[in-house]
Amino acid sequence: MLEENVKISSLTTMKIGGPARYVAEVEEVGEIAKWLDFAEDKGLPVFLMGAGANIIGRDEGFDGVVLMCKIRGFEVLEQTAREITVRVGAGEILDDIVKILSERGYTGVEGLASIPGTVGAAPVQNVGAYGQEIEQVLERVESYDMQERQMREFGHDECGFAYRQSIFNHGPNAGRYFITHVVLKLKKGELKPPFYTSLQRYLEEHNIKDYSPESIRRAVAAVREVKLPDPRFEASAGSFFKNIYLSDEEAEAARERGIEVWRERGQNIVNSGWLIQQAGLSGRTFYGVRVSEKAALILINDHARGYSDLARARERIVWAVEKQFGYRLEQEPVEMVAGGEREVA
């Protein structure tokens, strides 16, 4: 299906952005080449999109072809008493797949409950929460190479995973591969305490001793419902700023200044939301964009007139944090511009 002059604000959870010249939904792998030919014939750039949960549209819109991945499917490739390997269409909603796997008793993705976006976006951003990242259970990514015009698979080690990035959104080949399917391998089992502070508190307050994947999934969803604004009801793009990573020396210096630093998988991390909160910005509104009272890492579009307002609000927040702490925040959502194509949530 092809539509013309579709407002990007209607395609994204941030609800900002002018018209996209063309929008095409891709339901089958075989359709990708057709739409690439269409874009090439018209001399237009291509932008890949899933559910629009991590996209920032600009006021001028996008003079090109937006390819929206709608490839569905859930197939069990291998299953034993202790493990399962599944192949999932990139257009499936991530939270739906998390629920299916958790209900079956497989651990590894329950911490990703309620994260908005598609399965195909998960490896692009290496999505993660509560100590889990998609790379920990990912076996391979199936994609269409839009440059060579052929299918290409990437094993886990070829994906270049790091914090919120991969070869699919970082480096010279960012935006080159249209992810069609993701293969995940999970094991039976359960997580063990202690958990992240907010999750641990919830379990204790509700006297939950069941640490099965489904129990933890429900708990994570409940915590996120309380802590994070729902993009279905409050326009946002999820976490707007990336966390700060420090060397050991920088981390020690930060702690001496009273800055909270936690260590995870050998890395020192400062929560950008904490910095924003400590800068006194929680709940404040700049140019129609509000810093969430629930989670300062999230910016909510209350009544911004467009991207220009969002940009001014972003710079106001970045300036305040840098002035107080010396750290310059980096935006996480992808901006929809020609030449900056990414496959995102």
XYZ file of C-alpha atoms in Angstrom:
345
model
C 0.000 0.000 0.000
C 1.326 3.434 -0.943
C 0.130 6.764 0.450
C 1.180 10.298 -0.435
C 1.749 13.343 1.759
C 1.329 11.589 5.087
C 2.084 13.640 8.175
C 5.046 12.220 10.075
C 3.305 13.383 13.240
C 0.653 10.721 12.562
C 3.281 7.982 12.221
C 5.382 8.658 15.325
C 4.704 8.576 19.046
C 6.303 12.029 19.521
C 3.597 13.487 17.240
C 5.940 15.930 15.532
C 6.845 16.324 11.879
C 5.617 17.621 8.548
C 4.526 15.520 5.551
C 6.337 12.511 4.178
C 6.051 12.502 0.398
C 5.383 8.755 0.194
C 4.736 6.048 2.781
C 4.724 2.368 1.803
C 3.919 -0.577 4.073
C 6.113 -3.640 3.543
C 4.355 -6.874 4.492
C 6.481 -9.312 2.484
C 10.229 -9.496 1.882
C 9.625 -9.520 -1.856
C 8.085 -6.044 -1.710
C 11.280 -4.329 -0.567
C 12.924 -4.324 -4.013
C 9.736 -2.961 -5.582
C 9.647 0.064 -3.330
C 13.380 0.643 -3.672
C 12.922 0.692 -7.446
C 10.063 3.147 -6.981
C 12.252 5.463 -4.879
C 15.170 5.158 -7.295
C 13.000 5.967 -10.312
C 11.876 9.165 -8.609
C 15.331 10.007 -7.294
C 14.127 10.013 -3.698
C 15.823 8.908 -0.454
C 14.440 6.091 1.691
C 13.784 6.037 5.418
C 13.040 2.811 7.305
C 10.467 2.800 10.090
C 8.833 0.312 12.413
C 6.248 1.599 14.875
C 7.613 5.154 15.034
C 8.461 4.978 18.737
C 11.981 6.371 18.442
C 11.545 8.849 15.592
C 11.727 12.620 15.589
C 10.140 14.205 12.530
C 11.138 17.662 11.340
C 8.875 20.541 10.382
C 9.869 20.378 6.703
C 8.821 16.729 6.577
C 10.634 14.104 4.526
C 10.846 14.423 0.750
C 11.322 10.741 0.147
C 9.850 7.282 0.624
C 9.180 5.951 4.120
C 9.206 2.149 4.209
C 7.230 0.867 7.183
C 8.087 -2.700 8.153
C 4.932 -4.779 8.661
C 6.510 -8.222 8.199
C 4.814 -10.588 10.649
C 5.432 -14.123 11.826
C 6.443 -16.248 14.819
C 8.079 -19.583 14.075
C 9.659 -22.066 16.490
C 12.840 -23.320 14.818
C 14.003 -25.586 17.621
C 12.704 -26.483 21.049
C 13.970 -28.713 23.835
C 13.054 -29.117 27.474
C 15.425 -26.279 28.355
C 15.778 -24.041 25.273
C 13.800 -22.526 22.447
C 14.901 -20.859 19.213
C 12.348 -18.685 17.427
C 12.297 -16.694 14.192
C 10.204 -13.550 14.453
C 9.054 -11.117 11.773
C 10.600 -7.667 12.218
C 7.195 -6.010 12.088
C 5.886 -7.826 15.148
C 5.413 -5.691 18.258
C 8.230 -6.425 20.688
C 6.021 -6.444 23.777
C 3.773 -9.116 22.231
C 6.757 -11.414 21.663
C 8.078 -10.760 25.170
C 4.716 -11.861 26.538
C 4.588 -15.041 24.446
C 8.082 -16.168 25.430
C 7.710 -15.245 29.096
C 4.406 -17.080 29.390
C 6.144 -20.187 28.060
C 8.738 -19.953 30.828
C 11.719 -18.747 28.812
C 13.942 -16.100 30.354
C 15.986 -13.375 28.711
C 13.457 -10.786 27.524
C 11.056 -10.346 30.455
C 12.894 -7.154 31.438
C 11.973 -5.676 28.036
C 8.243 -5.741 28.827
C 6.269 -2.689 27.698
C 9.130 -1.202 25.676
C 7.381 0.352 22.669
C 8.460 -0.533 19.160
C 8.928 -3.493 16.869
C 11.092 -6.605 16.978
C 13.122 -5.314 14.043
C 14.041 -2.176 15.992
C 15.324 -4.182 18.952
C 18.723 -5.187 17.489
C 19.120 -1.822 15.737
C 19.140 -0.015 19.072
C 20.153 -3.031 21.131
C 17.184 -2.229 23.346
C 17.533 -3.036 27.003
C 16.078 -2.594 30.469
C 16.415 -4.069 33.950
C 19.735 -5.719 33.194
C 18.692 -7.341 29.928
C 19.566 -6.367 26.357
C 18.318 -8.006 23.196
C 21.867 -8.955 22.201
C 21.972 -11.426 25.097
C 19.417 -13.671 23.385
C 19.931 -12.792 19.724
C 21.278 -15.516 17.441
C 21.101 -13.769 14.093
C 19.485 -10.993 12.093
C 18.032 -11.554 8.615
C 18.042 -8.479 6.406
C 17.796 -7.162 2.888
C 20.929 -5.336 1.735
C 19.489 -2.306 -0.025
C 22.812 -1.506 -1.655
C 23.627 -4.933 -3.062
C 19.946 -5.807 -3.530
C 20.159 -9.216 -1.877
C 19.388 -10.919 1.422
C 22.108 -10.940 4.056
C 22.309 -12.576 7.487
C 24.296 -11.322 10.471
C 25.347 -13.536 13.354
C 25.434 -12.048 16.828
C 29.114 -11.166 16.699
C 28.720 -9.409 13.351
C 26.144 -6.948 14.674
C 28.605 -4.729 16.531
C 26.424 -4.404 19.613
C 27.128 -1.671 22.144
C 24.994 0.545 24.352
C 21.950 1.507 22.256
C 23.747 0.885 19.019
C 24.754 -1.661 16.404
C 26.083 -1.660 12.858
C 22.494 -1.044 11.764
C 22.356 2.459 13.234
C 26.016 3.362 13.688
C 28.937 3.564 11.301
C 29.299 3.607 7.514
C 26.559 1.035 6.839
C 23.890 2.536 9.071
C 20.558 2.406 7.283
C 21.826 0.034 4.604
C 20.019 -3.082 5.831
C 16.260 -3.581 5.986
C 15.804 -6.041 8.845
C 13.176 -8.637 7.953
C 13.453 -11.267 10.706
C 15.222 -11.783 14.020
C 16.204 -15.169 15.471
C 16.245 -15.434 19.265
C 17.411 -18.235 21.548
C 16.181 -18.367 25.143
C 16.508 -20.778 28.043
C 14.013 -22.023 30.604
C 14.608 -20.556 34.021
C 14.096 -17.510 36.154
C 15.899 -14.392 37.259
C 17.417 -14.171 40.719
C 17.350 -11.239 43.154
C 18.519 -8.649 43.884
C 16.864 -6.749 41.049
C 17.015 -3.126 39.974
C 15.880 -0.859 42.805
C 12.426 0.000 41.497
C 11.678 -3.590 40.494
C 13.015 -4.974 43.791
C 10.860 -2.491 45.709
C 7.765 -3.499 43.766
C 8.355 -7.204 44.410
C 8.865 -6.599 48.118
C 5.872 -4.281 48.471
C 3.631 -6.864 46.796
C 5.271 -9.803 48.581
C 6.104 -11.470 45.263
C 8.411 -14.471 45.614
C 7.714 -15.897 42.173
C 10.677 -14.988 39.977
C 9.500 -16.834 36.888
C 9.780 -14.974 33.565
C 6.046 -14.306 33.407
C 5.909 -13.033 36.990
C 8.849 -10.698 36.406
C 7.373 -9.560 33.081
C 4.155 -8.542 34.812
C 6.103 -6.787 37.559
C 8.255 -4.885 35.059
C 5.137 -3.819 33.145
C 3.541 -2.619 36.380
C 6.641 -0.643 37.374
C 6.902 0.952 33.940
C 3.223 1.902 34.059
C 3.822 3.824 37.289
C 7.245 5.257 36.428
C 6.971 6.019 32.723
C 4.417 7.956 30.689
C 2.538 5.811 28.171
C 3.218 7.110 24.621
C -0.291 6.019 23.651
C -1.682 8.763 25.865
C 1.206 11.234 26.226
C 3.191 12.017 23.094
C 6.835 11.085 23.619
C 9.684 9.199 21.989
C 10.652 7.195 25.058
C 14.049 7.887 26.601
C 15.174 11.095 24.950
C 18.781 11.203 26.145
C 21.436 8.506 26.326
C 23.077 7.685 29.643
C 26.627 8.869 30.325
C 29.468 6.318 30.283
C 32.626 7.079 32.274
C 36.093 5.630 32.643
C 37.084 4.360 36.096
C 38.955 7.584 36.817
C 36.048 9.728 35.651
C 33.625 7.638 37.706
C 35.671 8.083 40.872
C 35.847 11.830 40.304
C 32.084 11.908 39.702
C 31.355 10.071 42.956
C 33.528 12.548 44.841
C 31.274 15.288 43.433
C 28.178 13.495 44.746
C 27.058 12.168 41.366
C 25.379 8.768 41.383
C 27.337 6.244 39.309
C 26.401 2.607 38.943
C 28.422 -0.195 37.457
C 26.987 -2.694 35.005
C 28.827 -5.295 32.949
C 32.162 -3.647 33.686
C 31.042 -0.135 32.747
C 30.426 2.993 34.807
C 27.117 4.676 34.048
C 25.487 7.933 35.076
C 21.731 8.052 34.574
C 20.956 11.085 32.434
C 17.498 11.248 33.977
C 19.106 11.697 37.391
C 21.201 14.572 36.059
C 18.123 16.262 34.590
C 16.237 15.787 37.840
C 19.093 17.127 39.952
C 19.258 20.145 37.652
C 15.719 20.940 38.810
C 14.054 20.339 35.458
C 11.531 17.597 36.319
C 8.003 18.700 35.499
C 9.133 21.904 33.821
C 7.839 22.865 30.385
C 9.940 24.530 27.707
C 8.347 25.638 24.439
C 5.468 23.193 24.856
C 7.746 20.254 25.737
C 7.510 18.941 29.303
C 10.142 17.043 31.237
C 8.224 14.079 32.660
C 7.595 14.168 36.387
C 7.680 10.372 36.422
C 10.946 9.932 34.526
C 13.044 12.986 33.722
C 14.704 11.135 30.856
C 11.474 11.402 28.889
C 10.271 14.541 27.129
C 6.545 14.882 26.520
C 5.039 16.877 23.692
C 2.295 18.763 25.494
C 1.726 21.520 22.949
C 4.913 22.031 20.962
C 4.240 23.735 17.647
C 6.777 21.548 15.879
C 10.363 20.413 15.696
C 11.701 23.927 16.227
C 10.091 24.030 19.677
C 11.430 20.582 20.522
C 14.927 21.613 19.427
C 14.841 24.690 21.630
C 13.581 22.675 24.601
C 16.306 20.074 24.035
C 19.041 22.691 23.989
C 17.679 24.319 27.144
C 17.887 21.007 28.985
C 21.310 20.120 27.564
C 22.622 23.553 28.555
C 21.317 23.293 32.125
C 22.843 19.862 32.713
C 26.167 20.794 31.149
C 26.359 23.982 33.191
C 25.781 22.143 36.475
C 27.601 18.855 35.890
C 29.882 19.322 32.894
C 28.297 16.472 30.907
C 26.721 17.153 27.517
C 23.659 15.005 26.943
C 23.250 13.185 23.645
C 19.868 12.643 22.005
C 18.740 9.027 21.606
C 15.809 9.189 19.119
C 16.675 9.287 15.425
C 15.813 12.375 13.410
C 14.096 11.817 10.109
C 16.369 13.485 7.568
C 17.536 12.584 4.085
C 20.972 10.983 4.175
C 20.449 9.897 7.778
C 18.333 6.839 7.156
C 17.962 4.438 10.056
C 15.722 1.525 10.846
C 14.254 2.404 14.198
C 11.369 1.671 16.467
